[in-house]
mmCIF file with all atom_site columns, C-alpha atoms in Angstrom:
data_model
loop_
_atom_site.group_PDB
_atom_site.id
_atom_site.type_symbol
_atom_site.label_atom_id
_atom_site.label_alt_id
_atom_site.label_comp_id
_atom_site.label_asym_id
_atom_site.label_entity_id
_atom_site.label_seq_id
_atom_site.pdbx_PDB_ins_code
_atom_site.Cartn_x
_atom_site.Cartn_y
_atom_site.Cartn_z
_atom_site.occupancy
_atom_site.B_iso_or_equiv
_atom_site.pdbx_formal_charge
_atom_site.auth_seq_id
_atom_site.auth_comp_id
_atom_site.auth_asym_id
_atom_site.auth_atom_id
_atom_site.pdbx_PDB_model_num
ATOM 1  C CA . UNK A 1 1  ? 48.251 165.338 81.180  1.00 79.00 ? 1  UNK A CA 1
ATOM 2  C CA . UNK A 1 2  ? 52.028 165.276 81.427  1.00 83.00 ? 2  UNK A CA 1
ATOM 3  C CA . UNK A 1 3  ? 51.848 166.567 85.010  1.00 77.00 ? 3  UNK A CA 1
ATOM 4  C CA . UNK A 1 4  ? 49.511 163.719 85.978  1.00 79.00 ? 4  UNK A CA 1
ATOM 5  C CA . UNK A 1 5  ? 51.799 161.107 84.418  1.00 81.00 ? 5  UNK A CA 1
ATOM 6  C CA . UNK A 1 6  ? 54.927 162.593 85.988  1.00 78.00 ? 6  UNK A CA 1
ATOM 7  C CA . UNK A 1 7  ? 53.215 162.989 89.348  1.00 74.00 ? 7  UNK A CA 1
ATOM 8  C CA . UNK A 1 8  ? 51.993 159.408 89.370  1.00 76.00 ? 8  UNK A CA 1
ATOM 9  C CA . UNK A 1 9  ? 55.347 158.023 88.224  1.00 78.00 ? 9  UNK A CA 1
ATOM 10 C CA . UNK A 1 10 ? 57.116 159.487 91.255  1.00 72.00 ? 10 UNK A CA 1
ATOM 11 C CA . UNK A 1 11 ? 55.391 156.869 93.404  1.00 70.00 ? 11 UNK A CA 1
ATOM 12 C CA . UNK A 1 12 ? 57.335 153.959 91.916  1.00 70.00 ? 12 UNK A CA 1
ATOM 13 C CA . UNK A 1 13 ? 59.981 152.302 94.060  1.00 69.00 ? 13 UNK A CA 1
ATOM 14 C CA . UNK A 1 14 ? 60.965 152.996 97.638  1.00 72.00 ? 14 UNK A CA 1
ATOM 15 C CA . UNK A 1 15 ? 61.053 156.701 98.586  1.00 72.00 ? 15 UNK A CA 1
ATOM 16 C CA . UNK A 1 16 ? 64.375 158.136 99.782  1.00 76.00 ? 16 UNK A CA 1
ATOM 17 C CA . UNK A 1 17 ? 62.972 158.843 103.241 1.00 76.00 ? 17 UNK A CA 1
ATOM 18 C CA . UNK A 1 18 ? 62.061 155.165 103.665 1.00 78.00 ? 18 UNK A CA 1
ATOM 19 C CA . UNK A 1 19 ? 65.505 153.734 102.951 1.00 79.00 ? 19 UNK A CA 1
ATOM 20 C CA . UNK A 1 20 ? 66.922 151.810 105.871 1.00 81.00 ? 20 UNK A CA 1
ATOM 21 C CA . UNK A 1 21 ? 63.515 150.984 107.334 1.00 80.00 ? 21 UNK A CA 1
ATOM 22 C CA . UNK A 1 22 ? 62.291 147.406 107.602 1.00 84.00 ? 22 UNK A CA 1
ATOM 23 C CA . UNK A 1 23 ? 59.115 145.532 108.334 1.00 89.00 ? 23 UNK A CA 1
ATOM 24 C CA . UNK A 1 24 ? 56.081 147.488 109.491 1.00 88.00 ? 24 UNK A CA 1
ATOM 25 C CA . UNK A 1 25 ? 57.936 150.819 109.493 1.00 85.00 ? 25 UNK A CA 1
ATOM 26 C CA . UNK A 1 26 ? 58.834 150.389 105.804 1.00 85.00 ? 26 UNK A CA 1
ATOM 27 C CA . UNK A 1 27 ? 55.251 149.465 104.897 1.00 86.00 ? 27 UNK A CA 1
ATOM 28 C CA . UNK A 1 28 ? 53.884 152.491 106.801 1.00 88.00 ? 28 UNK A CA 1
ATOM 29 C CA . UNK A 1 29 ? 56.387 154.853 105.159 1.00 86.00 ? 29 UNK A CA 1
ATOM 30 C CA . UNK A 1 30 ? 55.604 153.532 101.648 1.00 82.00 ? 30 UNK A CA 1
ATOM 31 C CA . UNK A 1 31 ? 51.850 153.794 102.289 1.00 84.00 ? 31 UNK A CA 1
ATOM 32 C CA . UNK A 1 32 ? 52.243 157.390 103.475 1.00 85.00 ? 32 UNK A CA 1
ATOM 33 C CA . UNK A 1 33 ? 54.203 158.189 100.318 1.00 82.00 ? 33 UNK A CA 1
ATOM 34 C CA . UNK A 1 34 ? 51.458 156.641 98.168  1.00 81.00 ? 34 UNK A CA 1
ATOM 35 C CA . UNK A 1 35 ? 48.810 158.738 99.928  1.00 86.00 ? 35 UNK A CA 1
ATOM 36 C CA . UNK A 1 36 ? 50.836 161.877 99.304  1.00 84.00 ? 36 UNK A CA 1
ATOM 37 C CA . UNK A 1 37 ? 51.184 160.998 95.633  1.00 83.00 ? 37 UNK A CA 1
ATOM 38 C CA . UNK A 1 38 ? 47.435 160.392 95.366  1.00 85.00 ? 38 UNK A CA 1
ATOM 39 C CA . UNK A 1 39 ? 46.683 163.763 96.950  1.00 89.00 ? 39 UNK A CA 1
ATOM 40 C CA . UNK A 1 40 ? 49.132 165.499 94.606  1.00 85.00 ? 40 UNK A CA 1
ATOM 41 C CA . UNK A 1 41 ? 47.681 163.904 91.465  1.00 86.00 ? 41 UNK A CA 1
ATOM 42 C CA . UNK A 1 42 ? 44.170 164.659 92.733  1.00 90.00 ? 42 UNK A CA 1
ATOM 43 C CA . UNK A 1 43 ? 45.060 168.336 93.146  1.00 90.00 ? 43 UNK A CA 1
ATOM 44 C CA . UNK A 1 44 ? 46.447 168.483 89.610  1.00 88.00 ? 44 UNK A CA 1
ATOM 45 C CA . UNK A 1 45 ? 43.222 166.974 88.237  1.00 90.00 ? 45 UNK A CA 1
ATOM 46 C CA . UNK A 1 46 ? 41.083 169.313 90.388  1.00 94.00 ? 46 UNK A CA 1
ATOM 47 C CA . UNK A 1 47 ? 42.940 172.385 89.102  1.00 93.00 ? 47 UNK A CA 1
ATOM 48 C CA . UNK A 1 48 ? 42.559 171.080 85.546  1.00 91.00 ? 48 UNK A CA 1
ATOM 49 C CA . UNK A 1 49 ? 38.794 170.672 85.979  1.00 96.00 ? 49 UNK A CA 1
ATOM 50 C CA . UNK A 1 50 ? 38.486 174.106 87.586  1.00 97.00 ? 50 UNK A CA 1
ATOM 51 C CA . UNK A 1 51 ? 40.384 175.742 84.709  1.00 96.00 ? 51 UNK A CA 1
ATOM 52 C CA . UNK A 1 52 ? 38.178 173.951 82.157  1.00 96.00 ? 52 UNK A CA 1
ATOM 53 C CA . UNK A 1 53 ? 35.055 175.095 83.980  1.00 97.00 ? 53 UNK A CA 1
ATOM 54 C CA . UNK A 1 54 ? 36.242 178.715 84.075  1.00 98.00 ? 54 UNK A CA 1
ATOM 55 C CA . UNK A 1 55 ? 37.144 178.620 80.371  1.00 97.00 ? 55 UNK A CA 1
ATOM 56 C CA . UNK A 1 56 ? 33.763 177.119 79.459  1.00 97.00 ? 56 UNK A CA 1
ATOM 57 C CA . UNK A 1 57 ? 31.892 179.684 81.532  1.00 97.00 ? 57 UNK A CA 1
ATOM 58 C CA . UNK A 1 58 ? 33.885 182.518 79.948  1.00 97.00 ? 58 UNK A CA 1
ATOM 59 C CA . UNK A 1 59 ? 33.098 181.148 76.478  1.00 96.00 ? 59 UNK A CA 1
ATOM 60 C CA . UNK A 1 60 ? 29.356 180.923 77.240  1.00 95.00 ? 60 UNK A CA 1
ATOM 61 C CA . UNK A 1 61 ? 29.272 184.476 78.579  1.00 95.00 ? 61 UNK A CA 1
ATOM 62 C CA . UNK A 1 62 ? 31.162 185.727 75.506  1.00 94.00 ? 62 UNK A CA 1
ATOM 63 C CA . UNK A 1 63 ? 28.786 183.925 73.124  1.00 93.00 ? 63 UNK A CA 1
ATOM 64 C CA . UNK A 1 64 ? 25.737 185.314 74.918  1.00 91.00 ? 64 UNK A CA 1
ATOM 65 C CA . UNK A 1 65 ? 27.133 188.851 74.910  1.00 90.00 ? 65 UNK A CA 1
ATOM 66 C CA . UNK A 1 66 ? 28.132 188.818 71.238  1.00 88.00 ? 66 UNK A CA 1
ATOM 67 C CA . UNK A 1 67 ? 24.971 187.370 69.691  1.00 85.00 ? 67 UNK A CA 1
ATOM 68 C CA . UNK A 1 68 ? 22.706 189.518 67.601  1.00 83.00 ? 68 UNK A CA 1
ATOM 69 C CA . UNK A 1 69 ? 19.644 190.919 69.355  1.00 80.00 ? 69 UNK A CA 1
ATOM 70 C CA . UNK A 1 70 ? 16.251 189.658 68.188  1.00 79.00 ? 70 UNK A CA 1
ATOM 71 C CA . UNK A 1 71 ? 14.199 192.070 66.114  1.00 69.00 ? 71 UNK A CA 1
#
């Protein structure tokens, strides 16, 4: 969760690469930075979901393997 918050907070303000630009160039540079931030946060969330899925699947397999056989 901390990674998502830190990743999203990097989008605030004008990026260093956009300093000195004006008008349409500044708007385009800021929009490109926002898209990059969105992709980065999306990747963090996707990895988080994938790890949760793998952990859940491992837990289910463990529970099925360790249960007592029916008599």
